[in-house]
């Protein structure tokens, strides 16, 4: 049997001896070495594993740090783009490139690459949620991608973020007020379009008519419906019965009863929410408001966030939209001193871009000196920069337009009737463009070119009136009109023995002419003065106004030398010498501080008017402007003007820049002594004491300059003289005539090619007769005429239009300037007729007072009479209808047409208001050019890129 050998461990100790022990020692050494090798392997493996984990850990740290750097770069680029958006509004490619170069601070060991991409073309969207929910916006979509690289480890990380820049056009609101919006006890008021106030909303309805608002209504402040803003109590049974209806989300009409608004001013309890404004009545929060407003399903909201235009974000008064710009090369009132604008005092870029005067189109400016024209502050004497209108004309004064190349010659300006000692008369007409990368408007002087078309309203040539040498088309092309030969309307009363006008029925129309001499036996070229006493003086030409600074040139002799026209009136055979005269009207709202007829009649009688209400106008013939912009005069304008010489050819319509149409901006600062674009006569409740609602510019001073800028309310002027001679005061305005069809075109095939027309005036703007409409399918129900029933509709002449200015006054189709002088104290003598206007409107208004102020300018005290009287009126509209389709925007308080609203004796009687919101403004392709936008930028969260 085979036996098993014992292991070393099994041998008894005694068997181990001699050489066997040496062998055992060697085996032990081998085992020990083997164990050591194993241990070394384990150690090496452990060390290797530790190194790998260390590398991995280090990599994780580097990646995290690089991710943080990339995130920092993203936030830095986001911030820079947001800042750019606030300062540039619409960034250029170069602006975006500059933002891309930005790097975050504190990451010196990293390199960065930023990319900003516009991911979609501009598109119209309806915004959802938040303050802007339901508003239409023009949206640009963007993406920011940032790449960060750790230069030590070469670790790279990319993150990205999407964001939107939205432009919300102001004209998509039916009504938008920068301050308190008032709508108290109007006749039937039914209006569509969203309504918003950045202040409070005071709204009460007549129980006989009601208020019907068909879209969302919001206020940044409170909604008040149990008291009027001055603290006036509601009339029992009249405006305390609710009758305010707002549509809910399903377009069902819901009623807001009296006392159900966001605050209670009658019977309320709790803290006064208006404690910070002592001029508002005390009111407290309505504890039931959340319950009451629920029925409107979000369509009636108070205390929403303000919707701010860019100038408001800069804490600038919105009137700056209409004021002249402050660019290097201009003079401006800076800190109370008229001085040259420097790079340190020029407008901020946002202000520059927002001003209407810098929008693409045409700019018309008038001033008392050449240096006060835009861009003429440092012009060298003798160099062209605008045109002097009272320059020498032989032995007389007055600008003679250049002849056109087809032999058309316009009448010279009779500047003797405009001359004021110590002042000159200058005008500048410019083309304006403002590229996306520009920091100032780019302009070209085309004054002489445009004036060659004429500066005079064409004489009413007919079978009853012929003028020697007056061609068949003389003055028929005038766009900018400073004078006229005749004033339609009844005979203007004389003052004593002085005859300022003579009235004739010419071809069945009553016309007032200025006849300087009658019984002329021949037609001398040197004037009638050489024939005295053969010529019988008919008109005594006095200095423009008492206390006005009549210049040495303002004399009969100088007028006779160049401006007499030999007239055959009603077959007399050239026996009359007539002259053209300035365009003036009497504005009853501006002329007196109250509506008391007996007081005015007693003070001024039947032959005088208050000087304060005499407005010197520049008429813009919209039809002739349309002809020019359509190219009708191409090839016929002068070739010798500075513009034509520089260009090498005459002015053409295509030389006028446009962006979706043209903006015509207007500023007449003749008589603006301190050159600030504001009429210095704030004492509209005349007692020499500053009331809070007289301080329109919020400087704490009752601004009155009776020496230079403003006449006293008591100052009287003969009516005929006021109608036929200019004055020295800052009483200026622009009027739009012949505007039933305005410049532009609606491209039905390619809507993006549509061109519109906007007028923006630093002065008051007057609109005479139908404007941008030739008719309307008048509603036979209580609902307003729908915007699609205005004529034309969706055809080439359905133009997106806006009329904006310090104030906007509608003059009916029946208006005559003569009536305003014949019947200054009774609106019954200024009878309106049905009139149709279609345009978006931005204008100022007066400030409602409080019951603590005793002065009562009208039957309604110191109410500004609310949104339903926002458009100014000067006629008795009783029985007449005013059709209006557009958007009503109030952004500031009027600086020039600042007479307080008065009704209803001297100034106006309201019309039948057929008003509606123009829903075409909800289409981004149907907005008037120069439309102001509310800008909003919204960012999404960021994400790490995986591609």
Tab-separated table of N, CA and C in Angstrom, residues 636-755:
chain	number	residue	atom	x	y	z
A	636	UNK	N	-39.135	118.117	-63.326
A	636	UNK	CA	-39.540	119.518	-63.499
A	636	UNK	C	-39.028	120.430	-62.392
A	637	UNK	N	-38.482	119.873	-61.313
A	637	UNK	CA	-37.988	120.721	-60.237
A	637	UNK	C	-36.661	121.356	-60.646
A	638	UNK	N	-36.274	122.459	-59.993
A	638	UNK	CA	-35.082	123.211	-60.427
A	638	UNK	C	-33.816	122.359	-60.396
A	639	UNK	N	-32.894	122.715	-61.268
A	639	UNK	CA	-31.600	122.031	-61.331
A	639	UNK	C	-30.477	122.872	-60.744
A	640	UNK	N	-30.815	124.060	-60.212
A	640	UNK	CA	-29.784	124.976	-59.719
A	640	UNK	C	-29.747	125.063	-58.191
A	641	UNK	N	-30.539	124.277	-57.495
A	641	UNK	CA	-30.538	124.319	-56.031
A	641	UNK	C	-29.288	123.625	-55.498
A	642	UNK	N	-28.896	123.892	-54.248
A	642	UNK	CA	-27.739	123.187	-53.679
A	642	UNK	C	-27.895	121.670	-53.745
A	643	UNK	N	-29.100	121.173	-53.503
A	643	UNK	CA	-29.310	119.728	-53.566
A	643	UNK	C	-29.099	119.221	-54.983
A	644	UNK	N	-29.727	119.895	-55.951
A	644	UNK	CA	-29.640	119.427	-57.337
A	644	UNK	C	-28.213	119.500	-57.864
A	645	UNK	N	-27.478	120.549	-57.494
A	645	UNK	CA	-26.089	120.679	-57.951
A	645	UNK	C	-25.242	119.555	-57.370
A	646	UNK	N	-25.424	119.264	-56.076
A	646	UNK	CA	-24.639	118.195	-55.454
A	646	UNK	C	-24.983	116.830	-56.032
A	647	UNK	N	-26.237	116.640	-56.351
A	647	UNK	CA	-26.680	115.347	-56.881
A	647	UNK	C	-26.385	115.212	-58.372
A	648	UNK	N	-26.403	116.333	-59.070
A	648	UNK	CA	-26.211	116.305	-60.515
A	648	UNK	C	-27.506	116.211	-61.277
A	649	UNK	N	-28.620	116.283	-60.581
A	649	UNK	CA	-29.931	116.275	-61.230
A	649	UNK	C	-30.959	116.796	-60.239
A	650	UNK	N	-32.145	117.081	-60.717
A	650	UNK	CA	-33.172	117.669	-59.872
A	650	UNK	C	-33.752	116.642	-58.904
A	651	UNK	N	-34.399	117.170	-57.878
A	651	UNK	CA	-35.024	116.333	-56.855
A	651	UNK	C	-36.118	115.467	-57.457
A	652	UNK	N	-36.141	114.204	-57.026
A	652	UNK	CA	-37.174	113.269	-57.443
A	652	UNK	C	-37.822	112.664	-56.202
A	653	UNK	N	-38.968	112.053	-56.394
A	653	UNK	CA	-39.656	111.444	-55.257
A	653	UNK	C	-38.820	110.356	-54.603
A	654	UNK	N	-38.023	109.655	-55.385
A	654	UNK	CA	-37.209	108.564	-54.843
A	654	UNK	C	-36.060	109.062	-53.977
A	655	UNK	N	-35.817	110.368	-53.969
A	655	UNK	CA	-34.784	110.927	-53.104
A	655	UNK	C	-35.257	111.072	-51.661
A	656	UNK	N	-36.539	110.877	-51.428
A	656	UNK	CA	-37.087	111.006	-50.078
A	656	UNK	C	-37.066	109.626	-49.424
A	657	UNK	N	-36.302	109.451	-48.345
A	657	UNK	CA	-36.235	108.136	-47.690
A	657	UNK	C	-37.591	107.743	-47.111
A	658	UNK	N	-37.813	106.450	-47.002
A	658	UNK	CA	-39.029	105.955	-46.379
A	658	UNK	C	-38.774	104.597	-45.763
A	659	UNK	N	-39.461	104.329	-44.687
A	659	UNK	CA	-39.491	103.014	-44.051
A	659	UNK	C	-40.953	102.684	-43.817
A	660	UNK	N	-41.494	101.821	-44.644
A	660	UNK	CA	-42.925	101.500	-44.622
A	660	UNK	C	-43.768	102.758	-44.822
A	661	UNK	N	-43.231	103.735	-45.534
A	661	UNK	CA	-43.917	104.991	-45.765
A	661	UNK	C	-43.109	106.158	-45.251
A	662	UNK	N	-43.756	107.318	-45.146
A	662	UNK	CA	-43.064	108.559	-44.833
A	662	UNK	C	-43.614	109.183	-43.555
A	663	UNK	N	-42.702	109.766	-42.782
A	663	UNK	CA	-43.080	110.620	-41.659
A	663	UNK	C	-42.788	112.054	-42.051
A	664	UNK	N	-43.796	112.924	-41.934
A	664	UNK	CA	-43.610	114.354	-42.123
A	664	UNK	C	-43.616	114.991	-40.740
A	665	UNK	N	-42.456	115.446	-40.287
A	665	UNK	CA	-42.374	116.103	-38.978
A	665	UNK	C	-42.345	117.611	-39.182
A	666	UNK	N	-42.961	118.319	-38.230
A	666	UNK	CA	-43.152	119.763	-38.385
A	666	UNK	C	-42.866	120.467	-37.074
A	667	UNK	N	-42.149	121.599	-37.154
A	667	UNK	CA	-41.885	122.431	-35.980
A	667	UNK	C	-41.765	123.875	-36.419
A	668	UNK	N	-42.653	124.732	-35.891
A	668	UNK	CA	-42.606	126.159	-36.177
A	668	UNK	C	-42.332	126.877	-34.860
A	669	UNK	N	-41.095	127.366	-34.688
A	669	UNK	CA	-40.711	128.041	-33.451
A	669	UNK	C	-40.587	129.554	-33.618
A	670	UNK	N	-41.261	130.129	-34.608
A	670	UNK	CA	-41.295	131.581	-34.703
A	670	UNK	C	-41.993	132.138	-33.460
A	671	UNK	N	-41.336	133.042	-32.786
A	671	UNK	CA	-41.893	133.626	-31.574
A	671	UNK	C	-41.559	132.870	-30.307
A	672	UNK	N	-40.868	131.731	-30.433
A	672	UNK	CA	-40.473	130.957	-29.250
A	672	UNK	C	-39.191	131.562	-28.698
A	673	UNK	N	-39.351	132.586	-27.867
A	673	UNK	CA	-38.239	133.428	-27.440
A	673	UNK	C	-37.131	132.622	-26.759
A	674	UNK	N	-37.494	131.694	-25.855
A	674	UNK	CA	-36.466	130.917	-25.157
A	674	UNK	C	-36.154	129.605	-25.858
A	675	UNK	N	-36.783	129.376	-26.993
A	675	UNK	CA	-36.426	128.279	-27.892
A	675	UNK	C	-36.471	126.913	-27.195
A	676	UNK	N	-37.571	126.678	-26.469
A	676	UNK	CA	-37.721	125.382	-25.809
A	676	UNK	C	-38.909	124.591	-26.329
A	677	UNK	N	-39.589	125.131	-27.349
A	677	UNK	CA	-40.724	124.416	-27.921
A	677	UNK	C	-41.951	124.408	-27.039
A	678	UNK	N	-42.035	125.340	-26.068
A	678	UNK	CA	-43.170	125.392	-25.160
A	678	UNK	C	-43.704	126.819	-25.072
A	679	UNK	N	-45.023	126.941	-25.136
A	679	UNK	CA	-45.694	128.237	-25.042
A	679	UNK	C	-45.674	128.701	-23.593
A	680	UNK	N	-44.970	129.791	-23.358
A	680	UNK	CA	-44.777	130.259	-21.981
A	680	UNK	C	-45.961	131.109	-21.523
A	681	UNK	N	-47.079	130.422	-21.253
A	681	UNK	CA	-48.241	131.066	-20.668
A	681	UNK	C	-49.044	129.978	-19.953
A	682	UNK	N	-48.610	129.693	-18.726
A	682	UNK	CA	-49.253	128.630	-17.962
A	682	UNK	C	-50.388	129.131	-17.072
A	683	UNK	N	-50.585	130.433	-16.991
A	683	UNK	CA	-51.627	130.955	-16.101
A	683	UNK	C	-52.983	130.861	-16.790
A	684	UNK	N	-53.417	129.625	-17.053
A	684	UNK	CA	-54.651	129.410	-17.809
A	684	UNK	C	-55.896	129.614	-16.951
A	685	UNK	N	-55.727	129.698	-15.622
A	685	UNK	CA	-56.793	130.133	-14.723
A	685	UNK	C	-56.323	131.468	-14.134
A	686	UNK	N	-56.497	132.549	-14.850
A	686	UNK	CA	-55.685	133.761	-14.653
A	686	UNK	C	-55.900	134.448	-13.308
A	687	UNK	N	-54.935	134.222	-12.421
A	687	UNK	CA	-54.927	134.935	-11.149
A	687	UNK	C	-53.512	135.141	-10.633
A	688	UNK	N	-52.501	134.735	-11.437
A	688	UNK	CA	-51.116	134.907	-11.033
A	688	UNK	C	-50.651	133.931	-9.978
A	689	UNK	N	-51.490	132.940	-9.648
A	689	UNK	CA	-51.147	131.949	-8.625
A	689	UNK	C	-50.988	130.589	-9.294
A	690	UNK	N	-49.920	129.897	-9.000
A	690	UNK	CA	-49.661	128.596	-9.606
A	690	UNK	C	-50.568	127.531	-9.005
A	691	UNK	N	-51.367	126.900	-9.858
A	691	UNK	CA	-52.149	125.733	-9.466
A	691	UNK	C	-51.422	124.487	-9.985
A	692	UNK	N	-51.639	123.369	-9.311
A	692	UNK	CA	-50.865	122.184	-9.691
A	692	UNK	C	-51.109	121.783	-11.132
A	693	UNK	N	-52.334	121.988	-11.636
A	693	UNK	CA	-52.613	121.552	-13.006
A	693	UNK	C	-52.310	122.635	-14.040
A	694	UNK	N	-51.723	123.753	-13.620
A	694	UNK	CA	-51.174	124.725	-14.565
A	694	UNK	C	-49.702	124.452	-14.850
A	695	UNK	N	-49.040	123.769	-13.941
A	695	UNK	CA	-47.599	123.538	-14.050
A	695	UNK	C	-47.332	122.336	-14.954
A	696	UNK	N	-47.566	122.543	-16.241
A	696	UNK	CA	-47.511	121.434	-17.190
A	696	UNK	C	-46.119	120.833	-17.280
A	697	UNK	N	-45.075	121.657	-17.266
A	697	UNK	CA	-43.715	121.121	-17.405
A	697	UNK	C	-43.088	120.737	-16.077
A	698	UNK	N	-43.864	120.848	-14.994
A	698	UNK	CA	-43.432	120.361	-13.675
A	698	UNK	C	-42.120	120.977	-13.198
A	699	UNK	N	-41.966	122.295	-13.463
A	699	UNK	CA	-40.746	122.954	-12.975
A	699	UNK	C	-40.997	123.795	-11.729
A	700	UNK	N	-42.232	123.760	-11.213
A	700	UNK	CA	-42.554	124.485	-9.994
A	700	UNK	C	-42.711	125.979	-10.175
A	701	UNK	N	-42.763	126.456	-11.439
A	701	UNK	CA	-42.860	127.891	-11.727
A	701	UNK	C	-44.070	128.129	-12.623
A	702	UNK	N	-44.794	129.205	-12.377
A	702	UNK	CA	-45.876	129.608	-13.265
A	702	UNK	C	-45.247	130.363	-14.438
A	703	UNK	N	-44.970	129.657	-15.511
A	703	UNK	CA	-44.258	130.240	-16.650
A	703	UNK	C	-45.176	131.177	-17.422
A	704	UNK	N	-44.830	132.448	-17.469
A	704	UNK	CA	-45.556	133.439	-18.261
A	704	UNK	C	-44.557	134.431	-18.829
A	705	UNK	N	-44.561	134.579	-20.148
A	705	UNK	CA	-43.691	135.555	-20.802
A	705	UNK	C	-44.565	136.428	-21.691
A	706	UNK	N	-45.161	137.462	-21.074
A	706	UNK	CA	-46.057	138.345	-21.813
A	706	UNK	C	-45.288	139.372	-22.648
A	707	UNK	N	-44.008	139.477	-22.415
A	707	UNK	CA	-43.216	140.433	-23.181
A	707	UNK	C	-42.883	139.887	-24.566
A	708	UNK	N	-42.634	138.574	-24.644
A	708	UNK	CA	-42.130	138.013	-25.898
A	708	UNK	C	-43.029	136.936	-26.513
A	709	UNK	N	-43.489	135.995	-25.716
A	709	UNK	CA	-44.120	134.801	-26.284
A	709	UNK	C	-45.636	134.807	-26.277
A	710	UNK	N	-46.261	135.520	-25.330
A	710	UNK	CA	-47.693	135.339	-25.142
A	710	UNK	C	-48.393	136.664	-24.879
A	711	UNK	N	-49.576	136.878	-25.471
A	711	UNK	CA	-50.388	138.024	-25.082
A	711	UNK	C	-51.242	137.678	-23.858
A	712	UNK	N	-51.659	138.685	-23.138
A	712	UNK	CA	-52.612	138.488	-22.053
A	712	UNK	C	-53.970	138.082	-22.638
A	713	UNK	N	-54.780	137.384	-21.844
A	713	UNK	CA	-56.124	137.036	-22.300
A	713	UNK	C	-56.948	138.280	-22.619
A	714	UNK	N	-56.609	139.392	-22.016
A	714	UNK	CA	-57.388	140.618	-22.198
A	714	UNK	C	-56.970	141.428	-23.418
A	715	UNK	N	-55.866	141.046	-24.072
A	715	UNK	CA	-55.358	141.850	-25.191
A	715	UNK	C	-56.247	141.671	-26.405
A	716	UNK	N	-56.689	142.797	-26.976
A	716	UNK	CA	-57.630	142.777	-28.099
A	716	UNK	C	-56.936	143.120	-29.407
A	717	UNK	N	-57.415	142.524	-30.487
A	717	UNK	CA	-56.904	142.763	-31.839
A	717	UNK	C	-58.101	142.958	-32.768
A	718	UNK	N	-58.079	143.942	-33.661
A	718	UNK	CA	-59.149	144.037	-34.660
A	718	UNK	C	-59.257	142.732	-35.447
A	719	UNK	N	-60.458	142.292	-35.656
A	719	UNK	CA	-60.665	140.971	-36.280
A	719	UNK	C	-60.042	140.886	-37.665
A	720	UNK	N	-60.235	141.913	-38.474
A	720	UNK	CA	-59.674	141.875	-39.819
A	720	UNK	C	-58.162	141.882	-39.819
A	721	UNK	N	-57.582	142.628	-38.891
A	721	UNK	CA	-56.126	142.661	-38.800
A	721	UNK	C	-55.592	141.305	-38.353
A	722	UNK	N	-56.257	140.688	-37.387
A	722	UNK	CA	-55.831	139.374	-36.908
A	722	UNK	C	-55.904	138.332	-38.014
A	723	UNK	N	-56.835	138.522	-38.941
A	723	UNK	CA	-57.033	137.553	-40.011
A	723	UNK	C	-56.059	137.718	-41.164
A	724	UNK	N	-55.412	138.891	-41.260
A	724	UNK	CA	-54.633	139.169	-42.465
A	724	UNK	C	-53.179	139.537	-42.231
A	725	UNK	N	-52.735	139.578	-40.964
A	725	UNK	CA	-51.332	139.893	-40.678
A	725	UNK	C	-50.825	138.962	-39.593
A	726	UNK	N	-49.551	138.623	-39.684
A	726	UNK	CA	-48.956	137.738	-38.678
A	726	UNK	C	-48.696	138.517	-37.393
A	727	UNK	N	-48.263	137.817	-36.377
A	727	UNK	CA	-48.028	138.412	-35.062
A	727	UNK	C	-46.655	137.969	-34.572
A	728	UNK	N	-46.270	138.457	-33.417
A	728	UNK	CA	-44.937	138.165	-32.915
A	728	UNK	C	-44.910	137.043	-31.887
A	729	UNK	N	-46.051	136.436	-31.588
A	729	UNK	CA	-46.123	135.507	-30.461
A	729	UNK	C	-45.884	134.062	-30.889
A	730	UNK	N	-45.692	133.226	-29.895
A	730	UNK	CA	-45.498	131.795	-30.166
A	730	UNK	C	-46.862	131.097	-30.190
A	731	UNK	N	-47.669	131.492	-31.167
A	731	UNK	CA	-48.979	130.900	-31.409
A	731	UNK	C	-48.952	130.318	-32.811
A	732	UNK	N	-48.475	129.094	-32.929
A	732	UNK	CA	-48.195	128.495	-34.231
A	732	UNK	C	-48.850	127.123	-34.340
A	733	UNK	N	-49.160	126.725	-35.553
A	733	UNK	CA	-49.741	125.413	-35.764
A	733	UNK	C	-49.573	124.970	-37.202
A	734	UNK	N	-49.893	123.712	-37.445
A	734	UNK	CA	-49.878	123.160	-38.798
A	734	UNK	C	-51.271	122.614	-39.090
A	735	UNK	N	-51.704	122.770	-40.339
A	735	UNK	CA	-53.029	122.274	-40.706
A	735	UNK	C	-52.922	121.389	-41.941
A	736	UNK	N	-53.625	120.283	-41.919
A	736	UNK	CA	-53.661	119.354	-43.039
A	736	UNK	C	-54.940	119.597	-43.831
A	737	UNK	N	-54.785	119.916	-45.106
A	737	UNK	CA	-55.922	120.189	-45.971
A	737	UNK	C	-55.882	119.242	-47.168
A	738	UNK	N	-57.027	119.066	-47.803
A	738	UNK	CA	-57.142	118.229	-49.010
A	738	UNK	C	-56.577	116.835	-48.757
A	739	UNK	N	-56.975	116.236	-47.637
A	739	UNK	CA	-56.366	114.972	-47.222
A	739	UNK	C	-57.271	113.762	-47.291
A	740	UNK	N	-58.318	113.787	-48.106
A	740	UNK	CA	-59.202	112.616	-48.159
A	740	UNK	C	-58.463	111.383	-48.668
A	741	UNK	N	-57.443	111.607	-49.510
A	741	UNK	CA	-56.550	110.520	-49.927
A	741	UNK	C	-55.131	110.953	-49.580
A	742	UNK	N	-54.422	110.166	-48.791
A	742	UNK	CA	-53.107	110.566	-48.285
A	742	UNK	C	-52.010	109.808	-49.023
A	743	UNK	N	-50.763	110.260	-48.915
A	743	UNK	CA	-49.663	109.547	-49.569
A	743	UNK	C	-49.549	108.113	-49.067
A	744	UNK	N	-49.129	107.243	-49.953
A	744	UNK	CA	-48.920	105.859	-49.577
A	744	UNK	C	-49.633	104.909	-50.522
A	745	UNK	N	-49.561	103.644	-50.167
A	745	UNK	CA	-50.208	102.609	-50.972
A	745	UNK	C	-50.342	101.352	-50.152
A	746	UNK	N	-51.525	100.748	-50.203
A	746	UNK	CA	-51.693	99.437	-49.595
A	746	UNK	C	-51.520	98.384	-50.678
A	747	UNK	N	-50.477	97.591	-50.536
A	747	UNK	CA	-50.175	96.554	-51.515
A	747	UNK	C	-50.926	95.286	-51.117
A	748	UNK	N	-52.027	95.037	-51.776
A	748	UNK	CA	-52.847	93.873	-51.423
A	748	UNK	C	-52.169	92.565	-51.805
A	749	UNK	N	-51.314	92.588	-52.823
A	749	UNK	CA	-50.644	91.360	-53.256
A	749	UNK	C	-49.475	91.014	-52.336
A	750	UNK	N	-48.684	92.016	-51.970
A	750	UNK	CA	-47.537	91.824	-51.071
A	750	UNK	C	-47.686	92.840	-49.935
A	751	UNK	N	-48.425	92.499	-48.872
A	751	UNK	CA	-48.706	93.467	-47.803
A	751	UNK	C	-47.449	94.090	-47.192
A	752	UNK	N	-46.318	93.351	-47.224
A	752	UNK	CA	-45.086	93.883	-46.646
A	752	UNK	C	-44.601	95.127	-47.380
A	753	UNK	N	-45.073	95.354	-48.598
A	753	UNK	CA	-44.659	96.514	-49.377
A	753	UNK	C	-45.548	97.738	-49.138
A	754	UNK	N	-46.468	97.640	-48.221
A	754	UNK	CA	-47.383	98.745	-47.950
A	754	UNK	C	-46.634	99.970	-47.442
A	755	UNK	N	-47.049	101.138	-47.909
A	755	UNK	CA	-46.467	102.412	-47.480
A	755	UNK	C	-47.567	103.265	-46.861
